[in-house]
Coordinates of C-alpha atoms and ligand atoms in Angstrom, one line a residue:
Chain R
X26 CA 21.1 4.1 -20.6
X27 CA 19.0 6.7 -18.7
X28 CA 17.0 6.0 -15.5
X29 CA 13.3 6.3 -16.4
X30 CA 10.6 7.5 -14.0
X31 CA 6.9 7.2 -14.6
X32 CA 5.1 10.5 -14.0
X33 CA 1.7 9.7 -12.7
X34 CA -0.9 12.5 -13.2
X35 CA -4.3 13.3 -12.0
X36 CA -6.5 16.0 -13.6
X37 CA -3.7 17.6 -15.5
X38 CA -1.2 17.7 -12.6
X39 CA 1.8 15.5 -12.0
X40 CA 1.1 13.9 -8.6
X41 CA 3.3 15.0 -5.7
X42 CA 4.5 11.5 -5.0
X43 CA 5.7 11.2 -8.6
X44 CA 7.7 14.4 -8.1
X45 CA 9.4 12.7 -5.2
X46 CA 10.0 9.7 -7.5
X47 CA 11.5 12.0 -10.2
X48 CA 13.9 13.6 -7.7
X49 CA 14.9 10.2 -6.5
X50 CA 15.4 8.9 -10.0
X51 CA 17.6 11.9 -10.8
X52 CA 19.8 11.0 -7.8
X53 CA 19.9 7.3 -8.8
X54 CA 20.9 8.4 -12.3
X55 CA 23.7 10.6 -10.9
X56 CA 25.0 7.7 -8.8
X57 CA 25.0 5.5 -11.9
X58 CA 26.7 8.1 -14.0
X59 CA 23.8 8.6 -16.3
X60 CA 20.7 10.9 -16.6
X61 CA 17.1 10.7 -15.6
X62 CA 14.2 10.9 -18.0
X63 CA 10.4 10.9 -17.4
X64 CA 7.5 9.3 -19.1
X65 CA 4.0 10.6 -19.0
X66 CA 0.9 9.1 -20.7
X67 CA -2.3 10.7 -21.8
X68 CA -3.0 14.5 -21.7
X69 CA 0.1 16.6 -21.3
X70 CA 0.0 18.9 -18.3
X71 CA 1.0 22.5 -18.9
X72 CA 4.5 23.4 -17.8
X73 CA 5.8 19.9 -18.1
X74 CA 9.3 21.1 -19.1
X75 CA 9.6 22.8 -15.7
X76 CA 10.0 19.4 -14.1
X77 CA 13.6 19.8 -15.3
X78 CA 14.2 21.5 -11.9
X79 CA 13.9 18.1 -10.3
X80 CA 16.7 16.7 -12.4
X81 CA 14.9 15.3 -15.4
X82 CA 16.7 15.9 -18.6
X83 CA 14.0 14.7 -20.9
X84 CA 10.3 13.8 -20.7
X85 CA 8.8 11.3 -23.1
X86 CA 5.1 12.0 -23.8
X87 CA 2.5 9.8 -25.4
X88 CA -0.7 11.9 -25.9
X89 CA -3.6 9.6 -26.6
X90 CA -7.1 10.0 -25.3
X91 CA -7.4 6.4 -24.4
X92 CA -4.5 6.9 -21.9
X93 CA -6.5 9.4 -20.0
X94 CA -8.2 6.5 -18.3
X95 CA -6.0 4.2 -16.3
X96 CA -5.7 0.5 -17.3
X97 CA -2.7 -1.2 -15.8
X98 CA -2.4 -3.7 -18.7
X99 CA -2.2 -0.9 -21.3
X100 CA 0.1 1.3 -19.3
X101 CA 2.5 -1.5 -18.5
X102 CA 2.7 -2.5 -22.2
X103 CA 3.3 1.0 -23.4
X104 CA 6.0 1.6 -20.8
X105 CA 7.6 -1.7 -21.6
X106 CA 8.0 -0.6 -25.2
X107 CA 9.2 2.8 -24.2
X108 CA 11.8 1.1 -21.9
X109 CA 13.2 -0.7 -24.9
X110 CA 13.1 2.3 -27.2
X111 CA 14.8 4.5 -24.6
X112 CA 17.2 1.8 -23.5
X113 CA 16.4 2.4 -19.8
X114 CA 17.9 -0.1 -17.3
X115 CA 16.4 1.3 -14.1
X116 CA 12.8 2.3 -13.9
X117 CA 11.3 4.2 -11.0
X118 CA 7.7 4.6 -9.9
X119 CA 6.0 6.1 -6.9
X120 CA 4.6 3.3 -4.7
X121 CA 1.2 4.9 -5.1
X122 CA -2.1 3.4 -6.3
X123 CA -1.1 3.4 -10.0
X124 CA 2.6 2.5 -9.3
X125 CA 1.4 -0.6 -7.4
X126 CA -0.7 -1.6 -10.4
X127 CA 1.8 -1.0 -13.2
X128 CA 5.2 -1.9 -11.7
X129 CA 4.5 -5.6 -11.0
X130 CA 3.1 -6.0 -14.5
X131 CA 6.1 -4.4 -16.0
X132 CA 8.4 -6.6 -13.8
X133 CA 6.7 -9.8 -15.0
X134 CA 6.7 -8.5 -18.6
X135 CA 10.4 -7.6 -18.7
X136 CA 11.5 -10.3 -16.3
X137 CA 13.0 -7.4 -14.4
X138 CA 13.6 -7.6 -10.6
X139 CA 11.3 -5.4 -8.6
X140 CA 11.5 -3.8 -5.2
X141 CA 8.2 -2.3 -4.0
X142 CA 8.2 0.3 -1.3
X143 CA 11.9 1.4 -1.4
X144 CA 12.8 3.9 1.4
X145 CA 16.4 4.7 0.4
X146 CA 18.7 5.0 -2.6
X147 CA 20.1 1.7 -4.0
X148 CA 23.5 0.6 -2.7
X149 CA 25.8 -0.6 -5.4
X150 CA 29.0 -1.5 -3.6
X151 CA 28.1 -5.2 -4.0
X152 CA 25.5 -5.7 -6.6
X153 CA 22.4 -3.6 -6.5
X154 CA 20.6 -3.6 -3.2
X155 CA 17.5 -1.6 -2.3
X156 CA 16.2 -1.1 1.2
X157 CA 12.4 -1.6 1.4
X158 CA 9.8 -1.3 4.1
X159 CA 8.3 -4.5 5.7
X160 CA 5.6 -5.0 8.2
X161 CA 4.2 -1.5 7.3
X162 CA 7.5 0.2 8.4
X163 CA 8.2 -1.9 11.5
X164 CA 11.2 -3.5 9.8
X165 CA 13.2 -3.3 6.6
X166 CA 14.7 -5.7 4.1
X167 CA 17.7 -5.2 1.9
X168 CA 16.8 -6.7 -1.4
X169 CA 19.2 -7.5 -4.1
X170 CA 18.0 -7.2 -7.7
X171 CA 19.9 -9.6 -9.9
X172 CA 18.4 -8.9 -13.4
X173 CA 19.8 -6.4 -15.9
X174 CA 16.7 -4.2 -15.8
X175 CA 15.7 -3.1 -12.4
X176 CA 12.4 -1.6 -11.2
X177 CA 11.9 0.4 -7.9
X178 CA 8.8 1.9 -6.4
X179 CA 9.5 4.6 -3.9
X180 CA 7.5 4.9 -0.7
X181 CA 5.9 8.3 -0.1
X182 CA 7.8 10.8 2.0
X183 CA 10.9 8.6 1.9
X184 CA 13.1 10.9 -0.2
X185 CA 13.6 14.6 0.2
X186 CA 12.9 16.3 -3.1
X187 CA 15.9 18.2 -4.4
X188 CA 15.1 21.3 -6.5
X189 CA 17.6 22.7 -8.8
X190 CA 17.5 24.5 -12.2
X191 CA 16.9 23.5 -15.8
X192 CA 14.1 22.6 -18.2
X193 CA 13.4 19.1 -19.5
X194 CA 13.4 18.5 -23.2
X195 CA 10.0 17.2 -24.3
X196 CA 10.0 14.3 -26.7
X197 CA 7.1 12.6 -28.3
X198 CA 7.0 8.8 -28.2
X199 CA 5.4 6.8 -30.9
X200 CA 4.1 3.5 -29.5
X201 CA 1.1 1.5 -30.5
X202 CA -1.6 1.6 -27.8
X203 CA -4.0 -1.3 -27.5
X204 CA -7.7 -0.9 -26.6
X205 CA -8.2 -0.8 -22.9
X206 CA -10.1 -3.7 -21.3
X207 CA -11.0 -1.8 -18.2
X208 CA -13.3 1.1 -18.6
X209 CA -13.8 3.9 -16.0
X210 CA -17.5 4.5 -15.4
X211 CA -17.3 6.9 -12.5
X212 CA -14.8 8.8 -10.3
X213 CA -15.9 9.6 -6.8
X214 CA -13.6 12.0 -5.1
X215 CA -14.0 13.4 -1.7
X216 CA -13.8 17.1 -2.5
X217 CA -12.9 20.1 -0.4
X218 CA -10.6 18.3 2.0
X219 CA -6.9 17.8 2.0
X220 CA -6.4 14.2 0.6
X221 CA -5.2 12.0 3.5
X222 CA -2.9 9.8 1.4
X223 CA -0.7 12.7 0.4
X224 CA -1.0 15.0 3.3
X225 CA 2.1 16.3 5.1
X226 CA 0.2 17.1 8.3
X227 CA -2.5 14.9 9.7
X228 CA -4.7 15.4 12.8
X229 CA -6.4 12.3 14.0
X230 CA -8.9 11.4 16.7
X231 CA -9.9 8.3 18.6
X232 CA -12.5 7.0 20.9
X233 CA -11.1 9.3 23.7
X234 CA -13.0 12.1 22.0
X235 CA -16.3 10.5 23.3
X236 CA -18.5 11.4 20.3
X237 CA -18.7 13.0 16.8
X238 CA -20.0 16.2 18.4
X239 CA -16.5 16.8 19.7
X240 CA -14.7 16.5 16.4
X241 CA -14.2 20.2 16.2
X242 CA -11.2 19.6 18.4
X243 CA -9.7 17.7 15.4
X244 CA -11.1 19.7 12.5
X245 CA -10.4 23.1 13.9
X246 CA -6.7 22.3 14.4
X247 CA -6.6 20.7 10.9
X248 CA -8.1 23.8 9.4
X249 CA -5.7 26.1 11.1
X250 CA -2.7 24.0 9.9
X251 CA -4.1 23.1 6.5
X252 CA -3.9 19.5 7.6
X253 CA -5.9 16.4 6.7
X254 CA -8.0 14.6 9.2
X255 CA -7.9 10.9 10.1
X256 CA -9.3 8.6 12.8
X257 CA -8.9 5.2 14.5
X258 CA -10.8 2.2 13.3
X259 CA -12.9 2.1 16.5
X260 CA -14.2 5.6 15.5
X261 CA -15.0 4.6 12.0
X262 CA -16.7 1.4 13.1
X263 CA -19.2 3.3 15.1
X264 CA -19.7 5.8 12.3
X265 CA -18.4 8.9 14.1
X266 CA -16.2 9.4 11.1
X267 CA -16.3 8.0 7.5
X268 CA -14.3 4.8 6.8
X269 CA -12.0 6.4 4.3
X270 CA -10.5 8.3 7.2
X271 CA -9.4 5.3 9.2
X272 CA -5.7 4.6 9.3
X273 CA -4.0 1.5 10.3
X274 CA -3.5 -2.0 9.2
X275 CA -7.0 -2.4 7.8
X276 CA -7.2 1.2 6.7
X277 CA -4.8 3.7 5.0
X278 CA -1.1 3.6 5.6
X279 CA 0.3 7.1 5.8
X280 CA 3.7 8.7 6.3
X281 CA 3.1 12.4 6.9
X282 CA 5.6 14.8 8.5
X283 CA 3.2 15.2 11.4
X284 CA 0.8 12.7 12.9
X285 CA -1.1 14.3 15.7
X286 CA -3.2 11.7 17.6
X287 CA -5.8 12.8 20.1
X288 CA -7.5 10.2 22.4
X289 CA -6.1 7.3 20.5
X290 CA -4.6 4.4 22.5
X291 CA -2.0 3.4 19.9
X292 CA -3.0 -0.3 19.4
X293 CA -0.5 -2.2 17.3
X294 CA -2.9 -2.3 14.4
X295 CA -3.3 1.5 14.5
X296 CA 0.5 2.0 14.7
X297 CA 1.0 -0.1 11.6
X298 CA -0.7 2.6 9.5
X299 CA 1.2 5.6 11.0
X300 CA 4.5 4.6 12.4
X301 CA 6.4 5.9 9.3
X302 CA 5.3 9.4 10.2
X303 CA 8.3 11.7 10.8
X304 CA 6.9 13.3 14.0
X305 CA 4.2 11.7 16.1
X306 CA 2.4 13.8 18.8
X307 CA 0.1 12.1 21.3
X308 CA -2.5 13.6 23.5
X309 CA -3.9 11.1 25.9
X310 CA -5.0 11.2 29.5
X311 CA -3.5 7.8 30.3
X312 CA 0.2 7.9 30.8
X313 CA 0.3 4.1 30.1
X314 CA -1.2 4.5 26.7
X315 CA 1.0 2.4 24.3
X316 CA 1.1 5.3 21.8
X317 CA 3.5 7.3 24.0
X318 CA 6.2 4.6 23.2
X319 CA 6.0 5.6 19.5
X320 CA 5.6 9.3 20.1
X321 CA 8.1 12.1 19.7
X322 CA 6.1 14.7 21.6
X323 CA 3.1 14.3 23.9
X324 CA 0.9 15.6 26.7
X325 CA -0.5 13.4 29.3
X326 CA -3.8 15.2 29.8
X327 CA -7.4 15.6 29.0
X328 CA -8.0 16.4 25.4
X329 CA -11.0 18.5 26.2
X330 CA -8.8 20.8 28.3
X331 CA -5.6 21.0 26.3
X332 CA -6.9 21.0 22.7
X333 CA -8.7 24.3 22.8
X334 CA -5.5 25.9 24.1
X335 CA -3.5 24.3 21.4
X336 CA -5.9 25.4 18.7
X337 CA -5.8 29.0 20.0
X338 CA -2.0 29.0 20.1
X339 CA -1.7 27.7 16.6
X340 CA -4.3 30.3 15.3
X341 CA -2.3 33.0 17.1
X342 CA 0.9 31.9 15.5
X343 CA -0.7 31.7 12.1
X344 CA -2.3 35.0 12.5
X345 CA -5.8 33.6 12.2
Chain M
X28 CA -18.0 -19.7 -12.7
X29 CA -14.6 -20.6 -11.4
X30 CA -12.8 -18.4 -8.9
X31 CA -9.2 -18.7 -7.7
X32 CA -8.2 -17.1 -4.4
X33 CA -4.5 -16.7 -3.6
X34 CA -3.9 -17.3 0.0
X35 CA -0.6 -16.5 1.8
X36 CA 0.6 -17.2 5.3
X37 CA 1.7 -14.3 7.5
X38 CA 2.6 -13.7 11.2
X39 CA -0.3 -12.7 13.3
X40 CA -0.9 -8.9 13.3
X41 CA 0.4 -8.5 16.9
X42 CA 3.5 -10.6 16.4
X43 CA 6.8 -9.3 17.8
X44 CA 9.1 -8.7 14.9
X45 CA 12.6 -9.9 15.3
X46 CA 15.3 -11.6 13.2
X47 CA 17.8 -14.3 13.7
X48 CA 20.8 -15.9 11.9
X49 CA 22.7 -12.7 11.6
X50 CA 19.5 -10.8 10.6
X51 CA 18.8 -13.1 7.6
X52 CA 15.7 -14.9 9.0
X53 CA 12.5 -13.9 10.6
X54 CA 12.3 -15.2 14.2
X55 CA 9.4 -17.6 14.0
X56 CA 9.7 -19.0 17.6
X57 CA 6.4 -18.4 19.5
X58 CA 4.8 -16.7 16.5
X59 CA 1.3 -17.6 15.5
X60 CA 0.7 -17.7 11.8
X61 CA -2.6 -16.7 10.1
X62 CA -4.1 -16.3 6.7
X63 CA -3.0 -12.9 5.4
X64 CA -5.9 -10.7 6.5
X65 CA -6.5 -9.1 3.1
X66 CA -6.7 -12.6 1.5
X67 CA -9.0 -14.0 4.2
X68 CA -11.4 -11.2 5.1
X69 CA -11.8 -9.6 1.7
X70 CA -10.7 -11.9 -1.2
X71 CA -11.8 -15.2 0.2
X72 CA -15.0 -14.0 1.9
X73 CA -16.1 -12.2 -1.3
X74 CA -15.5 -15.4 -3.3
X75 CA -17.7 -17.3 -0.9
X76 CA -20.4 -14.6 -1.1
X77 CA -20.3 -14.9 -4.9
X78 CA -20.7 -18.6 -4.6
X79 CA -23.6 -18.2 -2.2
X80 CA -25.3 -15.9 -4.7
X81 CA -24.6 -18.4 -7.5
X82 CA -24.3 -22.0 -6.4
X83 CA -22.7 -23.0 -9.7
X84 CA -19.6 -21.3 -8.6
X85 CA -16.4 -23.1 -7.6
X86 CA -13.9 -21.5 -5.3
X87 CA -10.4 -22.8 -5.5
X88 CA -7.6 -21.8 -3.2
X89 CA -3.9 -21.6 -4.0
X90 CA -0.9 -21.2 -1.8
X91 CA 2.8 -21.3 -2.6
X92 CA 4.4 -22.6 0.6
X93 CA 5.6 -25.6 2.6
X94 CA 3.7 -28.1 4.7
X95 CA 3.6 -25.5 7.5
X96 CA 1.0 -23.7 5.4
X97 CA -1.5 -26.5 5.6
X98 CA -3.3 -25.3 8.8
X99 CA -4.1 -21.9 7.3
X100 CA -5.3 -23.6 4.0
X101 CA -7.6 -25.8 6.0
X102 CA -9.0 -22.8 7.8
X103 CA -9.7 -21.2 4.4
X104 CA -11.4 -24.4 3.3
X105 CA -13.4 -24.2 6.6
X106 CA -14.5 -20.7 5.7
X107 CA -16.0 -22.1 2.4
X108 CA -13.4 -22.8 -0.2
X109 CA -14.1 -25.9 -2.3
X110 CA -10.7 -27.3 -2.9
X111 CA -7.1 -26.1 -2.5
X112 CA -3.8 -26.5 -4.2
X113 CA -0.5 -26.0 -2.4
X114 CA 2.6 -25.5 -4.6
X115 CA 5.2 -27.1 -2.4
X116 CA 7.9 -24.3 -2.4
X117 CA 9.3 -21.7 -0.2
X118 CA 10.2 -18.6 -2.0
X119 CA 9.9 -15.0 -1.0
X120 CA 10.5 -13.4 -4.4
X121 CA 7.1 -12.2 -5.7
X122 CA 7.9 -13.1 -9.2
X123 CA 8.7 -16.6 -8.3
X124 CA 5.4 -16.9 -6.4
X125 CA 3.3 -15.3 -9.2
X126 CA 5.0 -17.5 -11.9
X127 CA 4.3 -20.7 -9.9
X128 CA 0.6 -19.7 -9.5
X129 CA 0.4 -18.7 -13.2
X130 CA 1.5 -22.2 -14.2
X131 CA -1.4 -23.8 -12.3
X132 CA -3.9 -21.1 -13.3
X133 CA -3.1 -21.7 -17.0
X134 CA -4.3 -25.2 -16.7
X135 CA -7.7 -24.1 -15.3
X136 CA -9.7 -21.4 -16.9
X137 CA -10.6 -19.2 -14.0
X138 CA -13.1 -16.4 -14.5
X139 CA -12.0 -14.4 -11.6
X140 CA -8.7 -14.5 -9.7
X141 CA -8.6 -12.7 -6.3
X142 CA -5.6 -11.7 -4.3
X143 CA -5.2 -9.6 -1.2
X144 CA -3.9 -6.1 -1.8
X145 CA -0.7 -6.9 0.0
X146 CA 0.8 -9.3 2.4
X147 CA 1.1 -7.7 5.8
X148 CA 4.7 -9.0 6.3
X149 CA 6.4 -8.4 2.9
X150 CA 4.1 -5.5 1.8
X151 CA 4.9 -6.5 -1.8
X152 CA 1.6 -5.5 -3.5
X153 CA 3.1 -7.4 -6.4
X154 CA 1.9 -10.9 -6.8
X155 CA -1.6 -10.0 -8.3
X156 CA -0.2 -7.6 -10.9
X157 CA 2.5 -10.1 -11.9
X158 CA 0.0 -12.9 -12.2
X159 CA -2.3 -10.8 -14.4
X160 CA 0.7 -10.0 -16.7
X161 CA 1.8 -13.6 -16.9
X162 CA -1.8 -14.7 -17.8
X163 CA -2.3 -11.7 -20.1
X164 CA -5.4 -10.6 -18.2
X165 CA -6.6 -7.2 -17.1
X166 CA -5.8 -6.2 -13.5
X167 CA -7.7 -4.0 -11.1
X168 CA -5.8 -3.2 -8.0
X169 CA -6.8 -2.1 -4.5
X170 CA -10.4 -3.0 -4.9
X171 CA -12.9 -1.8 -2.3
X172 CA -16.0 -3.4 -4.0
X173 CA -16.4 -6.3 -6.4
X174 CA -19.7 -7.1 -8.1
X175 CA -20.4 -9.6 -10.9
X176 CA -23.0 -9.0 -13.6
X177 CA -22.9 -12.0 -15.9
X178 CA -19.7 -11.8 -17.8
X179 CA -18.7 -8.4 -16.6
X180 CA -17.4 -7.2 -13.3
X181 CA -17.8 -3.8 -11.7
X182 CA -14.9 -3.0 -9.4
X183 CA -14.4 0.1 -7.2
X184 CA -10.7 0.8 -6.8
X185 CA -8.9 3.1 -4.4
X186 CA -7.4 6.2 -6.0
X187 CA -5.8 9.2 -4.2
X188 CA -8.6 11.0 -2.4
X189 CA -11.4 8.8 -3.5
X190 CA -12.5 5.9 -5.6
X191 CA -12.9 5.0 -9.2
X192 CA -15.6 2.7 -10.5
X193 CA -14.2 0.3 -13.2
X194 CA -16.0 -2.1 -15.5
X195 CA -14.1 -5.0 -17.0
X196 CA -15.0 -8.2 -18.9
X197 CA -14.1 -11.5 -17.2
X198 CA -11.6 -13.1 -16.8
X199 CA -9.8 -10.6 -14.6
X200 CA -7.3 -10.5 -11.7
X201 CA -8.4 -8.2 -8.8
X202 CA -6.4 -7.4 -5.6
X203 CA -8.8 -6.8 -2.7
X204 CA -8.7 -4.4 0.3
X205 CA -11.1 -3.1 2.9
X206 CA -14.7 -2.8 1.8
X207 CA -14.8 -5.8 -0.5
X208 CA -16.4 -8.0 2.2
X209 CA -16.7 -8.4 6.0
X210 CA -14.6 -10.8 8.1
X211 CA -16.3 -14.1 8.9
X212 CA -15.6 -16.7 11.5
X213 CA -15.7 -20.4 10.3
X214 CA -18.5 -22.4 11.9
X215 CA -18.4 -26.0 13.3
X216 CA -19.9 -27.4 10.1
X217 CA -17.3 -25.7 8.0
X218 CA -14.5 -26.8 10.2
X219 CA -15.7 -30.5 10.1
X220 CA -16.3 -30.3 6.4
X221 CA -12.9 -28.9 5.6
X222 CA -11.1 -32.1 6.7
X223 CA -12.5 -34.0 3.8
X224 CA -12.1 -31.3 1.1
X225 CA -9.3 -31.9 -1.4
X226 CA -5.9 -30.2 -0.6
X227 CA -3.7 -31.1 -3.5
X228 CA 0.1 -30.7 -3.2
X229 CA 2.0 -30.1 -6.4
X230 CA 5.8 -29.7 -6.9
X231 CA 7.0 -26.3 -8.2
X232 CA 8.3 -25.5 -11.7
X233 CA 11.9 -24.5 -12.2
X234 CA 11.6 -20.7 -12.1
X235 CA 14.5 -18.3 -11.3
X236 CA 13.6 -15.7 -8.8
X237 CA 14.5 -12.1 -9.8
X238 CA 15.4 -10.8 -6.4
X239 CA 16.8 -12.1 -3.1
X240 CA 16.7 -10.7 0.4
X241 CA 20.2 -10.1 1.6
X242 CA 19.3 -9.1 5.2
X243 CA 16.7 -7.6 7.5
X244 CA 16.8 -4.6 9.8
X245 CA 14.8 -3.1 12.5
X246 CA 14.3 0.7 12.6
X247 CA 16.5 2.6 15.1
X248 CA 14.8 3.0 18.5
X249 CA 13.0 6.3 18.9
X250 CA 14.8 8.8 21.2
X251 CA 11.7 8.7 23.5
X252 CA 8.8 11.0 23.9
X253 CA 9.3 14.6 25.0
X254 CA 6.4 15.3 27.4
X255 CA 4.9 18.7 27.8
X256 CA 3.0 19.7 30.9
X257 CA -0.9 19.7 30.5
X258 CA -0.8 23.1 32.2
X259 CA 1.2 24.6 29.3
X260 CA -0.1 23.1 26.1
X261 CA 1.1 26.2 24.2
X262 CA 4.7 24.9 24.8
X263 CA 3.9 21.9 22.6
X264 CA 2.9 24.3 19.8
X265 CA 6.2 26.2 20.2
X266 CA 8.2 22.9 20.0
X267 CA 6.4 21.8 16.9
X268 CA 6.9 25.2 15.4
X269 CA 10.5 26.0 16.4
X270 CA 12.2 22.6 17.1
X271 CA 10.4 20.2 14.7
X272 CA 9.8 23.1 12.2
X273 CA 6.6 21.5 11.0
X274 CA 4.7 24.8 10.3
Ligands
LIG409 C1 -7.1 -7.5 13.1 C2 -7.3 -6.2 13.6 C3 -7.1 -5.1 12.8 C4 -7.3 -3.8 13.2 N1 -7.1 -2.7 12.4 C5 -7.1 -1.5 12.9 C6 -6.8 -0.3 12.1 O1 -6.5 -0.5 10.9 N2 -6.8 0.9 12.6 C7 -7.1 1.1 13.9 O2 -7.1 2.3 14.4 N3 -7.5 0.1 14.7 C8 -7.5 -1.2 14.2 N4 -7.8 -2.2 15.0 C9 -8.4 -1.9 16.3 C10 -7.3 -1.6 17.4 O3 -6.9 -2.8 17.9 C11 -7.9 -0.7 18.5 O4 -9.1 -1.4 19.0 C12 -8.4 0.7 18.0 O5 -7.3 1.3 17.3 C13 -8.7 1.5 19.2 O6 -9.2 2.8 18.8 P1 -9.0 4.0 19.8 O7 -7.6 4.1 20.2 O8 -9.7 5.1 19.1 O9 -9.9 3.6 21.0 P2 -9.5 3.1 22.5 O10 -8.6 1.9 22.5 O11 -10.8 3.0 23.2 O12 -8.6 4.3 23.1 C14 -9.1 5.5 23.5 C15 -8.0 6.3 24.1 O13 -8.4 7.6 24.5 C16 -7.9 7.9 25.7 N5 -8.8 8.9 26.3 C17 -10.0 8.8 26.8 N6 -10.5 9.9 27.2 C18 -9.6 10.9 27.0 C19 -9.6 12.3 27.1 N7 -10.6 13.0 27.7 N8 -8.5 12.9 26.7 C20 -7.4 12.3 26.2 N9 -7.4 10.9 26.0 C21 -8.5 10.3 26.4 C22 -7.8 6.7 26.5 O14 -6.8 6.7 27.5 C23 -7.5 5.6 25.4 O15 -6.1 5.5 25.3 C24 -7.7 -3.5 14.5 C25 -7.9 -4.6 15.4 C26 -7.7 -5.9 15.0 C27 -8.0 -7.1 15.9
LIG410 N1 3.0 -17.6 -1.1 C1 1.8 -17.2 -1.6 N2 0.9 -18.1 -2.0 C2 -0.3 -17.7 -2.5 N3 -0.6 -16.4 -2.7 C3 0.2 -15.4 -2.3 C4 1.5 -15.8 -1.8 N4 2.2 -14.6 -1.5 C5 1.3 -13.6 -1.9 N5 0.2 -14.1 -2.4 C6 -1.0 -13.4 -2.9 O1 -0.6 -12.1 -3.4 C7 -1.1 -11.0 -2.6 C8 -0.1 -9.9 -2.6 O2 1.1 -10.3 -2.0 P1 2.4 -9.4 -2.0 O3 2.7 -9.1 -3.4 O4 3.4 -10.2 -1.3 O5 2.0 -8.2 -1.2 C9 -1.4 -11.6 -1.3 O6 -2.4 -10.9 -0.6 C10 -1.9 -13.0 -1.7 O7 -3.3 -13.0 -2.1

C-alpha cells in the first residue's frame, strides 16, 4: 500500500513544489513502513526516472494529449482510479494551484479525509494527525484524519527536500480518460522574471520608496541575488507596481527563505502574506514600524541611504 | 440564470488570534466577525454585477452555520443577494460543509456556483472543489476574472507565474480571488431592503465529517529582531551571508 504523490508539471518540468511533496511523501512512506510512488499525467518529462533520488520507487505515467491541459474534474477522476489500482492509502499533493483544485475533488470522490496546507509530517502515535497552517500561518491546527484513505497537501517551503540515490521505475497506467469540460484558450505568463510564488529569495518594496522611479533599489538587489520582486498593496493600488506582485491577505501568500522588506510598515494584512518566510529583513526609518516585531534582521534607517550600500556589498560578494 | 454564492463567517482580518479550553477553541471574546473577504468582495460582488448586467438573474446565498451567522448573511443580502439559506449546523470539516451545501444545491439547478478561494481562518481552499465533485460539475479554482457569454463562462485562473484563460460550459463551480470584482459597501436602500428578504433556515442532513481538529497552536515567538546600525549596512549583508546562509 504505497504512498502516492501527484507530480505536477509545467512545460515539461516537474514543479519544484511537487519535488518537495515527493520528498515528503517518501518520508511519510518510510514512517508507515512502505514505499512512495509518483503519478504524472500528460506529457512525460525527460529524465523522469531520476526523481528516484527523492525517494520515489516507481512513477506511474498516463501519457495522453488531453491531459496536457489541466481540468480538475478529469485529473481527480483519473487519480481516483489510479489510487484504487495502485492500492494507495495516503495521497500527497503540493498545496499549489493545481493541488488546491484536485485534492478537494479527490477527497469528496473517495470520501477520504483531507488536510490542506500541511506543514509537518503526520503524527501517528494516536491515530493520524497532521499539523496544518491556519490564519495564513499565524496559527496551526492539529487535524485528525479518520478515514482509511488520507489526503495531504503540503505547504511550500515546509519540508526540506532530502536527496539520496536511486532511479524510479516507470510504469504506464491504463485508465480511461473522459473528455475535458474545461478548455484552455490562453496562457499568459509573466516572462523573464523569477516567479514570485516559488521564489526562495524575495525583495519587496512599500510606499516608503516614494515612487516607481526609485524601484531600482528593489530590482538591483533582486537581480544581484537572483531574487523575485514583490510589493505592498498600497504600492500596487497606486500602480507603481503590477498587482500580481502584491503580497498579503488579498494578494499572494509566500513563504520564501528570505523576505526583504524595504519601506513597508508591516500592516497585519501585509504580514498575513509573508509571515511564513524563514528570514525576514526590514529596512524602515521608523523604529516603531510594526514590521520590526516580525523581523529577524533589520536596519532602522533611510532606505535611500542604506540600500545603495547594501546593493554594492552584495555585488562585491557575488563578484558582480 | 441562477447563481449560488457560498458565504462563510470569519474573524475580522485584524483579529487577535488566541485559543481557549486547553487550545481546543478559538477565543471569540471581543472578536468582530465578518463575511470571509473572498466570498464578499469577489464572489458575491461578481454575482451582483452579473445580475445588474442581466436582470433575469437570481442570486442565492448559502451558509452553513449557527444563528450567529445571521448578521453576516443579512449584510450579504444588503449588498444585493436576493435570498439566503442557512443550514443550521456548526461544523469545521470542509467535507461536512460541502456535502450540506450540495444537498441544497441538488434541489435547485444553479447555473453558476461561486465560492471564495479560501476562508481566511481555516485556509482550507477545499469547499468549492468538494462541492463541484459532489455535484459532478467542472471546477475552476483561484479565478481572477469571471465572464459569462450565454451558456459558456470564460474564467481566468491563477497559475504559477501568470494566468490561464479557461472556457467552460455552464453549470460550473468557481472559486474566486482578487481581480474578480471590486469591494462594495452596502447602501442604505440595500440595508433597509435586506430586512425583508427571505432568509430560510434548514436543518442539516446526517453527514459524517472526515476529519476533526484535535487542537490549535500558536507559532513560537520570534527571537526578536537583530538590528544593524544604519552606518554599517554591509554588516547586514555579512549576517545574511554568513549567519543566515541565505546566499
Ligand atoms: C481588508 C484589507 C486587506 C488588505 N490587504 C493587504 C494586502 O494583501 N497586502 C498589503 O500589503 N496590504 C494590504 N492592506 C493594506 C495594509 O493595511 C496597509 O495599508 C499597506 O500594507 C501599507 O503599505 P505600505 O507599508 O507600503 O505603506 P505605508 O503604511 O505607508 O508604510 C510605508 C512605510 O515606509 C516607511 N518609510 C518611509 N520613508 C522611508 C524611507 N526613506 N526609508 C525607509 N522607510 C521609509 C515608513 O516608516 C512606513 O513604515 C489591506 C488592508 C485592508 C483593510
Ligand atoms: N460554513 C460555510 N458556509 C458556506 N460556505 C462556506 C463555508 N465554509 C466555506 N465556505 C465556502 O467555501 C470557500 C472555501 O472555504 P475553505 O475551504 O474553508 O477555504 C469559502 O470562501 C466559502 O465561499
